[in-house]
Amino acid sequence: MPNQSRLKIAVLVSGSGSNLQVMIDAMQNGSLPIEIVGVISNREDAYAVVRAKTAGIHVSVLSHTTSGKRMSIATFEKHALEQLNTWQPDLVVLAGFMRVLSAEFIHAVSCPMINLHPSLLPDYKGLDTHHRVLRAGEAYHGCSVHLVVPELDAGQVLTQAWLAICSDETAESLALRVQKLEHQLVPFTLELIIKGVLNLAKIQAGQTEGFVPLPYRLWLD
């Protein structure tokens, strides 16, 4: 990661953007030396777009549906890559981004990409994690931040936040509890990247000798 005073971040979103708001707040209150250079949304109705515009952040809406017509992933990726090349971020963060990206796009992005996933990876990749965890009778759940690779939710896990599942838990209550963990895990992970504790270039290259074994785990019940 470049040695600079502020980490330049681009964020890809699809939904409400609560984790985007956490990053916006950290940028605005100075708790993290970051600059959100832009936000890309694949939904024009995503509330994350409102959050970004309210904060004066450049937004590119590449909606997956326009006038009833579906934008192909190839078209989305072409325009998204052009936008990222314009912004030149140091890091791309997928925060509630709900499209699967192609290997070609992932390899073409010139900086590391990380994703926030609502499970304790490598368990429960994909969707509907809270229901699946409860159906399986798991004792613990949480969220993970991992490097983005072409295989779904398969990149090196960098950080995790854990909680204990209550006996009367529902998928809805569990989702709310995990979301609170996410709001702590995202800035924690960014801080580790900024301080060089997580050297993403070396981790991507498999040069982890001397590192504390990954992932860094937080118990935030």
JSON list of C-alpha atoms in Angstrom, two decimals:
[
{"chain": "A", "resi": 1, "resn": "MET", "atom": "CA", "xyz": [0.00, 0.00, 0.00]},
{"chain": "A", "resi": 2, "resn": "PRO", "atom": "CA", "xyz": [1.35, 3.44, -0.86]},
{"chain": "A", "resi": 3, "resn": "ASN", "atom": "CA", "xyz": [2.98, 5.40, 1.91]},
{"chain": "A", "resi": 4, "resn": "GLN", "atom": "CA", "xyz": [0.69, 8.40, 2.11]},
{"chain": "A", "resi": 5, "resn": "SER", "atom": "CA", "xyz": [-1.28, 10.36, 4.67]},
{"chain": "A", "resi": 6, "resn": "ARG", "atom": "CA", "xyz": [-4.72, 9.21, 3.51]},
{"chain": "A", "resi": 7, "resn": "LEU", "atom": "CA", "xyz": [-5.80, 5.86, 2.10]},
{"chain": "A", "resi": 8, "resn": "LYS", "atom": "CA", "xyz": [-7.86, 6.39, -1.05]},
{"chain": "A", "resi": 9, "resn": "ILE", "atom": "CA", "xyz": [-10.87, 4.07, -1.04]},
{"chain": "A", "resi": 10, "resn": "ALA", "atom": "CA", "xyz": [-13.53, 3.30, -3.64]},
{"chain": "A", "resi": 11, "resn": "VAL", "atom": "CA", "xyz": [-16.64, 1.51, -2.40]},
{"chain": "A", "resi": 12, "resn": "LEU", "atom": "CA", "xyz": [-19.00, -0.76, -4.33]},
{"chain": "A", "resi": 13, "resn": "VAL", "atom": "CA", "xyz": [-22.53, -0.98, -2.92]},
{"chain": "A", "resi": 14, "resn": "SER", "atom": "CA", "xyz": [-25.98, -2.37, -3.66]},
{"chain": "A", "resi": 15, "resn": "GLY", "atom": "CA", "xyz": [-28.11, -1.61, -0.61]},
{"chain": "A", "resi": 16, "resn": "SER", "atom": "CA", "xyz": [-28.62, 0.64, 2.39]},
{"chain": "A", "resi": 17, "resn": "GLY", "atom": "CA", "xyz": [-24.95, 1.45, 2.85]},
{"chain": "A", "resi": 18, "resn": "SER", "atom": "CA", "xyz": [-24.72, 1.25, 6.63]},
{"chain": "A", "resi": 19, "resn": "ASN", "atom": "CA", "xyz": [-21.08, 0.16, 6.40]},
{"chain": "A", "resi": 20, "resn": "LEU", "atom": "CA", "xyz": [-20.42, 2.89, 3.86]},
{"chain": "A", "resi": 21, "resn": "GLN", "atom": "CA", "xyz": [-21.79, 5.32, 6.47]},
{"chain": "A", "resi": 22, "resn": "VAL", "atom": "CA", "xyz": [-19.33, 3.95, 9.03]},
{"chain": "A", "resi": 23, "resn": "MET", "atom": "CA", "xyz": [-16.49, 4.75, 6.61]},
{"chain": "A", "resi": 24, "resn": "ILE", "atom": "CA", "xyz": [-17.93, 8.18, 5.82]},
{"chain": "A", "resi": 25, "resn": "ASP", "atom": "CA", "xyz": [-18.17, 8.99, 9.54]},
{"chain": "A", "resi": 26, "resn": "ALA", "atom": "CA", "xyz": [-14.58, 7.84, 10.12]},
{"chain": "A", "resi": 27, "resn": "MET", "atom": "CA", "xyz": [-13.40, 10.00, 7.23]},
{"chain": "A", "resi": 28, "resn": "GLN", "atom": "CA", "xyz": [-15.32, 13.06, 8.38]},
{"chain": "A", "resi": 29, "resn": "ASN", "atom": "CA", "xyz": [-14.47, 12.85, 12.08]},
{"chain": "A", "resi": 30, "resn": "GLY", "atom": "CA", "xyz": [-10.81, 12.06, 11.40]},
{"chain": "A", "resi": 31, "resn": "SER", "atom": "CA", "xyz": [-10.75, 8.76, 13.28]},
{"chain": "A", "resi": 32, "resn": "LEU", "atom": "CA", "xyz": [-9.25, 7.10, 10.19]},
{"chain": "A", "resi": 33, "resn": "PRO", "atom": "CA", "xyz": [-6.95, 8.76, 7.63]},
{"chain": "A", "resi": 34, "resn": "ILE", "atom": "CA", "xyz": [-9.03, 7.73, 4.63]},
{"chain": "A", "resi": 35, "resn": "GLU", "atom": "CA", "xyz": [-10.48, 9.46, 1.59]},
{"chain": "A", "resi": 36, "resn": "ILE", "atom": "CA", "xyz": [-13.49, 7.88, -0.09]},
{"chain": "A", "resi": 37, "resn": "VAL", "atom": "CA", "xyz": [-12.79, 8.89, -3.68]},
{"chain": "A", "resi": 38, "resn": "GLY", "atom": "CA", "xyz": [-16.01, 7.46, -5.07]},
{"chain": "A", "resi": 39, "resn": "VAL", "atom": "CA", "xyz": [-18.90, 5.06, -4.73]},
{"chain": "A", "resi": 40, "resn": "ILE", "atom": "CA", "xyz": [-20.23, 2.73, -7.42]},
{"chain": "A", "resi": 41, "resn": "SER", "atom": "CA", "xyz": [-23.74, 1.35, -7.04]},
{"chain": "A", "resi": 42, "resn": "ASN", "atom": "CA", "xyz": [-25.41, -1.24, -9.22]},
{"chain": "A", "resi": 43, "resn": "ARG", "atom": "CA", "xyz": [-28.82, -0.09, -7.99]},
{"chain": "A", "resi": 44, "resn": "GLU", "atom": "CA", "xyz": [-30.17, 3.39, -8.53]},
{"chain": "A", "resi": 45, "resn": "ASP", "atom": "CA", "xyz": [-32.56, 2.96, -5.58]},
{"chain": "A", "resi": 46, "resn": "ALA", "atom": "CA", "xyz": [-29.83, 1.99, -3.11]},
{"chain": "A", "resi": 47, "resn": "TYR", "atom": "CA", "xyz": [-29.89, 4.25, -0.03]},
{"chain": "A", "resi": 48, "resn": "ALA", "atom": "CA", "xyz": [-26.10, 4.09, -0.08]},
{"chain": "A", "resi": 49, "resn": "VAL", "atom": "CA", "xyz": [-26.29, 6.49, -3.05]},
{"chain": "A", "resi": 50, "resn": "VAL", "atom": "CA", "xyz": [-28.08, 9.03, -0.85]},
{"chain": "A", "resi": 51, "resn": "ARG", "atom": "CA", "xyz": [-25.48, 8.61, 1.89]},
{"chain": "A", "resi": 52, "resn": "ALA", "atom": "CA", "xyz": [-22.62, 9.21, -0.53]},
{"chain": "A", "resi": 53, "resn": "LYS", "atom": "CA", "xyz": [-24.21, 12.23, -2.20]},
{"chain": "A", "resi": 54, "resn": "THR", "atom": "CA", "xyz": [-25.05, 13.75, 1.19]},
{"chain": "A", "resi": 55, "resn": "ALA", "atom": "CA", "xyz": [-21.36, 13.45, 2.11]},
{"chain": "A", "resi": 56, "resn": "GLY", "atom": "CA", "xyz": [-20.30, 15.10, -1.16]},
{"chain": "A", "resi": 57, "resn": "ILE", "atom": "CA", "xyz": [-18.73, 11.91, -2.51]},
{"chain": "A", "resi": 58, "resn": "HIS", "atom": "CA", "xyz": [-18.72, 11.25, -6.23]},
{"chain": "A", "resi": 59, "resn": "VAL", "atom": "CA", "xyz": [-21.22, 8.54, -7.15]},
{"chain": "A", "resi": 60, "resn": "SER", "atom": "CA", "xyz": [-21.46, 6.41, -10.27]},
{"chain": "A", "resi": 61, "resn": "VAL", "atom": "CA", "xyz": [-24.77, 4.56, -10.62]},
{"chain": "A", "resi": 62, "resn": "LEU", "atom": "CA", "xyz": [-24.48, 1.61, -12.98]},
{"chain": "A", "resi": 63, "resn": "SER", "atom": "CA", "xyz": [-27.91, 0.16, -12.41]},
{"chain": "A", "resi": 64, "resn": "HIS", "atom": "CA", "xyz": [-28.45, -3.51, -13.20]},
{"chain": "A", "resi": 65, "resn": "THR", "atom": "CA", "xyz": [-31.86, -2.50, -14.58]},
{"chain": "A", "resi": 66, "resn": "THR", "atom": "CA", "xyz": [-32.56, 0.64, -16.59]},
{"chain": "A", "resi": 67, "resn": "SER", "atom": "CA", "xyz": [-35.98, 1.27, -18.20]},
{"chain": "A", "resi": 68, "resn": "GLY", "atom": "CA", "xyz": [-36.79, -2.38, -17.65]},
{"chain": "A", "resi": 69, "resn": "LYS", "atom": "CA", "xyz": [-33.65, -3.58, -19.42]},
{"chain": "A", "resi": 70, "resn": "ARG", "atom": "CA", "xyz": [-31.02, -5.52, -17.53]},
{"chain": "A", "resi": 71, "resn": "MET", "atom": "CA", "xyz": [-27.41, -4.34, -17.73]},
{"chain": "A", "resi": 72, "resn": "SER", "atom": "CA", "xyz": [-25.11, -7.27, -18.37]},
{"chain": "A", "resi": 73, "resn": "ILE", "atom": "CA", "xyz": [-22.29, -7.92, -15.91]},
{"chain": "A", "resi": 74, "resn": "ALA", "atom": "CA", "xyz": [-19.83, -7.34, -18.77]},
{"chain": "A", "resi": 75, "resn": "THR", "atom": "CA", "xyz": [-21.24, -3.88, -19.41]},
{"chain": "A", "resi": 76, "resn": "PHE", "atom": "CA", "xyz": [-21.29, -3.06, -15.71]},
{"chain": "A", "resi": 77, "resn": "GLU", "atom": "CA", "xyz": [-17.69, -4.17, -15.30]},
{"chain": "A", "resi": 78, "resn": "LYS", "atom": "CA", "xyz": [-16.52, -2.18, -18.33]},
{"chain": "A", "resi": 79, "resn": "HIS", "atom": "CA", "xyz": [-17.93, 1.06, -16.94]},
{"chain": "A", "resi": 80, "resn": "ALA", "atom": "CA", "xyz": [-16.94, 0.27, -13.34]},
{"chain": "A", "resi": 81, "resn": "LEU", "atom": "CA", "xyz": [-13.34, -0.39, -14.38]},
{"chain": "A", "resi": 82, "resn": "GLU", "atom": "CA", "xyz": [-13.22, 2.87, -16.32]},
{"chain": "A", "resi": 83, "resn": "GLN", "atom": "CA", "xyz": [-14.47, 4.70, -13.23]},
{"chain": "A", "resi": 84, "resn": "LEU", "atom": "CA", "xyz": [-11.94, 3.02, -10.94]},
{"chain": "A", "resi": 85, "resn": "ASN", "atom": "CA", "xyz": [-9.13, 3.85, -13.36]},
{"chain": "A", "resi": 86, "resn": "THR", "atom": "CA", "xyz": [-10.24, 7.49, -13.19]},
{"chain": "A", "resi": 87, "resn": "TRP", "atom": "CA", "xyz": [-10.37, 7.56, -9.39]},
{"chain": "A", "resi": 88, "resn": "GLN", "atom": "CA", "xyz": [-7.13, 5.58, -8.88]},
{"chain": "A", "resi": 89, "resn": "PRO", "atom": "CA", "xyz": [-7.97, 4.21, -5.41]},
{"chain": "A", "resi": 90, "resn": "ASP", "atom": "CA", "xyz": [-5.49, 2.38, -3.20]},
{"chain": "A", "resi": 91, "resn": "LEU", "atom": "CA", "xyz": [-8.20, -0.03, -2.08]},
{"chain": "A", "resi": 92, "resn": "VAL", "atom": "CA", "xyz": [-11.63, -1.14, -3.29]},
{"chain": "A", "resi": 93, "resn": "VAL", "atom": "CA", "xyz": [-14.13, -2.16, -0.61]},
{"chain": "A", "resi": 94, "resn": "LEU", "atom": "CA", "xyz": [-17.19, -4.26, -1.46]},
{"chain": "A", "resi": 95, "resn": "ALA", "atom": "CA", "xyz": [-19.72, -3.31, 1.21]},
{"chain": "A", "resi": 96, "resn": "GLY", "atom": "CA", "xyz": [-23.03, -5.05, 0.65]},
{"chain": "A", "resi": 97, "resn": "PHE", "atom": "CA", "xyz": [-22.31, -5.35, -3.07]},
{"chain": "A", "resi": 98, "resn": "MET", "atom": "CA", "xyz": [-24.57, -8.04, -4.50]},
{"chain": "A", "resi": 99, "resn": "ARG", "atom": "CA", "xyz": [-23.18, -8.88, -7.95]},
{"chain": "A", "resi": 100, "resn": "VAL", "atom": "CA", "xyz": [-20.62, -11.58, -8.62]},
{"chain": "A", "resi": 101, "resn": "LEU", "atom": "CA", "xyz": [-17.58, -10.10, -10.36]},
{"chain": "A", "resi": 102, "resn": "SER", "atom": "CA", "xyz": [-15.73, -11.88, -13.14]},
{"chain": "A", "resi": 103, "resn": "ALA", "atom": "CA", "xyz": [-12.15, -13.08, -12.90]},
{"chain": "A", "resi": 104, "resn": "GLU", "atom": "CA", "xyz": [-11.24, -10.70, -15.73]},
{"chain": "A", "resi": 105, "resn": "PHE", "atom": "CA", "xyz": [-12.55, -7.70, -13.78]},
{"chain": "A", "resi": 106, "resn": "ILE", "atom": "CA", "xyz": [-10.89, -8.74, -10.53]},
{"chain": "A", "resi": 107, "resn": "HIS", "atom": "CA", "xyz": [-7.52, -9.18, -12.22]},
{"chain": "A", "resi": 108, "resn": "ALA", "atom": "CA", "xyz": [-7.91, -5.88, -14.11]},
{"chain": "A", "resi": 109, "resn": "VAL", "atom": "CA", "xyz": [-8.43, -3.74, -10.99]},
{"chain": "A", "resi": 110, "resn": "SER", "atom": "CA", "xyz": [-5.08, -2.17, -10.19]},
{"chain": "A", "resi": 111, "resn": "CYS", "atom": "CA", "xyz": [-5.36, -2.29, -6.39]},
{"chain": "A", "resi": 112, "resn": "PRO", "atom": "CA", "xyz": [-6.45, -4.86, -3.79]},
{"chain": "A", "resi": 113, "resn": "MET", "atom": "CA", "xyz": [-10.16, -5.47, -3.25]},
{"chain": "A", "resi": 114, "resn": "ILE", "atom": "CA", "xyz": [-11.70, -6.60, 0.01]},
{"chain": "A", "resi": 115, "resn": "ASN", "atom": "CA", "xyz": [-15.21, -7.83, 0.75]},
{"chain": "A", "resi": 116, "resn": "LEU", "atom": "CA", "xyz": [-17.32, -7.87, 3.90]},
{"chain": "A", "resi": 117, "resn": "HIS", "atom": "CA", "xyz": [-19.21, -11.16, 4.26]},
{"chain": "A", "resi": 118, "resn": "PRO", "atom": "CA", "xyz": [-21.81, -12.02, 6.96]},
{"chain": "A", "resi": 119, "resn": "SER", "atom": "CA", "xyz": [-20.40, -15.35, 8.14]},
{"chain": "A", "resi": 120, "resn": "LEU", "atom": "CA", "xyz": [-17.31, -16.86, 9.69]},
{"chain": "A", "resi": 121, "resn": "LEU", "atom": "CA", "xyz": [-15.58, -17.86, 6.46]},
{"chain": "A", "resi": 122, "resn": "PRO", "atom": "CA", "xyz": [-14.74, -20.33, 5.08]},
{"chain": "A", "resi": 123, "resn": "ASP", "atom": "CA", "xyz": [-18.11, -21.54, 6.45]},
{"chain": "A", "resi": 124, "resn": "TYR", "atom": "CA", "xyz": [-21.34, -20.34, 4.85]},
{"chain": "A", "resi": 125, "resn": "LYS", "atom": "CA", "xyz": [-20.15, -18.74, 1.66]},
{"chain": "A", "resi": 126, "resn": "GLY", "atom": "CA", "xyz": [-22.82, -17.16, -0.53]},
{"chain": "A", "resi": 127, "resn": "LEU", "atom": "CA", "xyz": [-26.26, -15.89, 0.44]},
{"chain": "A", "resi": 128, "resn": "ASP", "atom": "CA", "xyz": [-28.79, -16.38, 3.25]},
{"chain": "A", "resi": 129, "resn": "THR", "atom": "CA", "xyz": [-26.09, -16.97, 5.85]},
{"chain": "A", "resi": 130, "resn": "HIS", "atom": "CA", "xyz": [-28.16, -16.19, 8.95]},
{"chain": "A", "resi": 131, "resn": "HIS", "atom": "CA", "xyz": [-30.93, -18.67, 8.12]},
{"chain": "A", "resi": 132, "resn": "ARG", "atom": "CA", "xyz": [-28.38, -21.34, 7.19]},
{"chain": "A", "resi": 133, "resn": "VAL", "atom": "CA", "xyz": [-26.40, -20.90, 10.39]},
{"chain": "A", "resi": 134, "resn": "LEU", "atom": "CA", "xyz": [-29.54, -21.25, 12.52]},
{"chain": "A", "resi": 135, "resn": "ARG", "atom": "CA", "xyz": [-30.78, -24.30, 10.60]},
{"chain": "A", "resi": 136, "resn": "ALA", "atom": "CA", "xyz": [-27.40, -25.96, 11.17]},
{"chain": "A", "resi": 137, "resn": "GLY", "atom": "CA", "xyz": [-27.59, -25.35, 14.91]},
{"chain": "A", "resi": 138, "resn": "GLU", "atom": "CA", "xyz": [-24.31, -23.46, 15.10]},
{"chain": "A", "resi": 139, "resn": "ALA", "atom": "CA", "xyz": [-23.16, -22.01, 18.42]},
{"chain": "A", "resi": 140, "resn": "TYR", "atom": "CA", "xyz": [-21.26, -19.08, 16.89]},
{"chain": "A", "resi": 141, "resn": "HIS", "atom": "CA", "xyz": [-21.68, -16.67, 14.01]},
{"chain": "A", "resi": 142, "resn": "GLY", "atom": "CA", "xyz": [-20.17, -13.41, 12.85]},
{"chain": "A", "resi": 143, "resn": "CYS", "atom": "CA", "xyz": [-18.66, -11.65, 9.87]},
{"chain": "A", "resi": 144, "resn": "SER", "atom": "CA", "xyz": [-15.43, -11.69, 7.88]},
{"chain": "A", "resi": 145, "resn": "VAL", "atom": "CA", "xyz": [-13.38, -9.35, 5.74]},
{"chain": "A", "resi": 146, "resn": "HIS", "atom": "CA", "xyz": [-11.49, -11.16, 3.00]},
{"chain": "A", "resi": 147, "resn": "LEU", "atom": "CA", "xyz": [-9.51, -10.48, -0.14]},
{"chain": "A", "resi": 148, "resn": "VAL", "atom": "CA", "xyz": [-11.55, -10.72, -3.33]},
{"chain": "A", "resi": 149, "resn": "VAL", "atom": "CA", "xyz": [-10.55, -13.51, -5.71]},
{"chain": "A", "resi": 150, "resn": "PRO", "atom": "CA", "xyz": [-12.45, -15.02, -8.65]},
{"chain": "A", "resi": 151, "resn": "GLU", "atom": "CA", "xyz": [-13.83, -17.88, -6.51]},
{"chain": "A", "resi": 152, "resn": "LEU", "atom": "CA", "xyz": [-16.86, -16.77, -4.49]},
{"chain": "A", "resi": 153, "resn": "ASP", "atom": "CA", "xyz": [-15.95, -15.72, -0.92]},
{"chain": "A", "resi": 154, "resn": "ALA", "atom": "CA", "xyz": [-12.74, -17.76, -1.16]},
{"chain": "A", "resi": 155, "resn": "GLY", "atom": "CA", "xyz": [-10.00, -15.14, -0.75]},
{"chain": "A", "resi": 156, "resn": "GLN", "atom": "CA", "xyz": [-7.69, -14.97, 2.25]},
{"chain": "A", "resi": 157, "resn": "VAL", "atom": "CA", "xyz": [-9.70, -14.03, 5.33]},
{"chain": "A", "resi": 158, "resn": "LEU", "atom": "CA", "xyz": [-8.10, -10.99, 6.96]},
{"chain": "A", "resi": 159, "resn": "THR", "atom": "CA", "xyz": [-10.28, -10.29, 9.99]},
{"chain": "A", "resi": 160, "resn": "GLN", "atom": "CA", "xyz": [-13.33, -11.73, 11.71]},
{"chain": "A", "resi": 161, "resn": "ALA", "atom": "CA", "xyz": [-15.75, -10.69, 14.45]},
{"chain": "A", "resi": 162, "resn": "TRP", "atom": "CA", "xyz": [-17.52, -13.40, 16.44]},
{"chain": "A", "resi": 163, "resn": "LEU", "atom": "CA", "xyz": [-20.65, -13.66, 18.59]},
{"chain": "A", "resi": 164, "resn": "ALA", "atom": "CA", "xyz": [-22.50, -16.43, 20.42]},
{"chain": "A", "resi": 165, "resn": "ILE", "atom": "CA", "xyz": [-25.91, -17.38, 19.03]},
{"chain": "A", "resi": 166, "resn": "CYS", "atom": "CA", "xyz": [-28.75, -17.10, 21.55]},
{"chain": "A", "resi": 167, "resn": "SER", "atom": "CA", "xyz": [-31.21, -19.94, 22.09]},
{"chain": "A", "resi": 168, "resn": "ASP", "atom": "CA", "xyz": [-34.17, -17.80, 20.99]},
{"chain": "A", "resi": 169, "resn": "GLU", "atom": "CA", "xyz": [-32.36, -16.26, 18.00]},
{"chain": "A", "resi": 170, "resn": "THR", "atom": "CA", "xyz": [-34.19, -15.52, 14.76]},
{"chain": "A", "resi": 171, "resn": "ALA", "atom": "CA", "xyz": [-32.58, -14.80, 11.42]},
{"chain": "A", "resi": 172, "resn": "GLU", "atom": "CA", "xyz": [-33.73, -11.19, 11.74]},
{"chain": "A", "resi": 173, "resn": "SER", "atom": "CA", "xyz": [-32.31, -10.67, 15.23]},
{"chain": "A", "resi": 174, "resn": "LEU", "atom": "CA", "xyz": [-29.09, -12.41, 14.24]},
{"chain": "A", "resi": 175, "resn": "ALA", "atom": "CA", "xyz": [-28.73, -10.19, 11.16]},
{"chain": "A", "resi": 176, "resn": "LEU", "atom": "CA", "xyz": [-29.03, -7.08, 13.33]},
{"chain": "A", "resi": 177, "resn": "ARG", "atom": "CA", "xyz": [-26.43, -8.37, 15.78]},
{"chain": "A", "resi": 178, "resn": "VAL", "atom": "CA", "xyz": [-24.01, -9.27, 13.01]},
{"chain": "A", "resi": 179, "resn": "GLN", "atom": "CA", "xyz": [-24.49, -5.86, 11.41]},
{"chain": "A", "resi": 180, "resn": "LYS", "atom": "CA", "xyz": [-23.31, -4.25, 14.65]},
{"chain": "A", "resi": 181, "resn": "LEU", "atom": "CA", "xyz": [-20.19, -6.40, 14.43]},
{"chain": "A", "resi": 182, "resn": "GLU", "atom": "CA", "xyz": [-19.66, -5.30, 10.83]},
{"chain": "A", "resi": 183, "resn": "HIS", "atom": "CA", "xyz": [-19.71, -1.66, 11.89]},
{"chain": "A", "resi": 184, "resn": "GLN", "atom": "CA", "xyz": [-16.78, -2.38, 14.21]},
{"chain": "A", "resi": 185, "resn": "LEU", "atom": "CA", "xyz": [-14.90, -4.80, 11.98]},
{"chain": "A", "resi": 186, "resn": "VAL", "atom": "CA", "xyz": [-14.72, -2.51, 8.93]},
{"chain": "A", "resi": 187, "resn": "PRO", "atom": "CA", "xyz": [-12.85, 0.37, 10.61]},
{"chain": "A", "resi": 188, "resn": "PHE", "atom": "CA", "xyz": [-10.69, -2.10, 12.56]},
{"chain": "A", "resi": 189, "resn": "THR", "atom": "CA", "xyz": [-9.63, -3.75, 9.30]},
{"chain": "A", "resi": 190, "resn": "LEU", "atom": "CA", "xyz": [-8.96, -0.44, 7.57]},
{"chain": "A", "resi": 191, "resn": "GLU", "atom": "CA", "xyz": [-6.82, 0.66, 10.51]},
{"chain": "A", "resi": 192, "resn": "LEU", "atom": "CA", "xyz": [-4.73, -2.52, 10.25]},
{"chain": "A", "resi": 193, "resn": "ILE", "atom": "CA", "xyz": [-4.23, -1.88, 6.52]},
{"chain": "A", "resi": 194, "resn": "ILE", "atom": "CA", "xyz": [-3.28, 1.75, 7.07]},
{"chain": "A", "resi": 195, "resn": "LYS", "atom": "CA", "xyz": [-0.76, 0.82, 9.78]},
{"chain": "A", "resi": 196, "resn": "GLY", "atom": "CA", "xyz": [0.78, -1.88, 7.61]},
{"chain": "A", "resi": 197, "resn": "VAL", "atom": "CA", "xyz": [-0.19, -4.67, 9.98]},
{"chain": "A", "resi": 198, "resn": "LEU", "atom": "CA", "xyz": [-2.09, -6.12, 7.02]},
{"chain": "A", "resi": 199, "resn": "ASN", "atom": "CA", "xyz": [0.14, -5.71, 3.98]},
{"chain": "A", "resi": 200, "resn": "LEU", "atom": "CA", "xyz": [-2.32, -6.66, 1.25]},
{"chain": "A", "resi": 201, "resn": "ALA", "atom": "CA", "xyz": [0.25, -6.77, -1.54]},
{"chain": "A", "resi": 202, "resn": "LYS", "atom": "CA", "xyz": [2.37, -9.29, 0.38]},
{"chain": "A", "resi": 203, "resn": "ILE", "atom": "CA", "xyz": [-0.67, -11.31, 1.43]},
{"chain": "A", "resi": 204, "resn": "GLN", "atom": "CA", "xyz": [-1.85, -11.48, -2.19]},
{"chain": "A", "resi": 205, "resn": "ALA", "atom": "CA", "xyz": [1.61, -12.67, -3.19]},
{"chain": "A", "resi": 206, "resn": "GLY", "atom": "CA", "xyz": [1.60, -15.32, -0.46]},
{"chain": "A", "resi": 207, "resn": "GLN", "atom": "CA", "xyz": [4.44, -13.63, 1.42]},
{"chain": "A", "resi": 208, "resn": "THR", "atom": "CA", "xyz": [3.10, -14.08, 4.94]},
{"chain": "A", "resi": 209, "resn": "GLU", "atom": "CA", "xyz": [6.24, -15.25, 6.71]},
{"chain": "A", "resi": 210, "resn": "GLY", "atom": "CA", "xyz": [6.55, -13.47, 10.05]},
{"chain": "A", "resi": 211, "resn": "PHE", "atom": "CA", "xyz": [2.88, -12.44, 10.07]},
{"chain": "A", "resi": 212, "resn": "VAL", "atom": "CA", "xyz": [0.58, -13.24, 12.95]},
{"chain": "A", "resi": 213, "resn": "PRO", "atom": "CA", "xyz": [-1.55, -16.10, 11.55]},
{"chain": "A", "resi": 214, "resn": "LEU", "atom": "CA", "xyz": [-4.60, -14.80, 9.73]},
{"chain": "A", "resi": 215, "resn": "PRO", "atom": "CA", "xyz": [-7.37, -14.01, 10.28]},
{"chain": "A", "resi": 216, "resn": "TYR", "atom": "CA", "xyz": [-7.25, -11.53, 13.15]},
{"chain": "A", "resi": 217, "resn": "ARG", "atom": "CA", "xyz": [-10.26, -12.47, 15.30]},
{"chain": "A", "resi": 218, "resn": "LEU", "atom": "CA", "xyz": [-12.32, -10.22, 17.52]},
{"chain": "A", "resi": 219, "resn": "TRP", "atom": "CA", "xyz": [-14.80, -11.45, 20.11]},
{"chain": "A", "resi": 220, "resn": "LEU", "atom": "CA", "xyz": [-17.46, -8.73, 20.08]},
{"chain": "A", "resi": 221, "resn": "ASP", "atom": "CA", "xyz": [-20.46, -10.48, 21.61]}
]
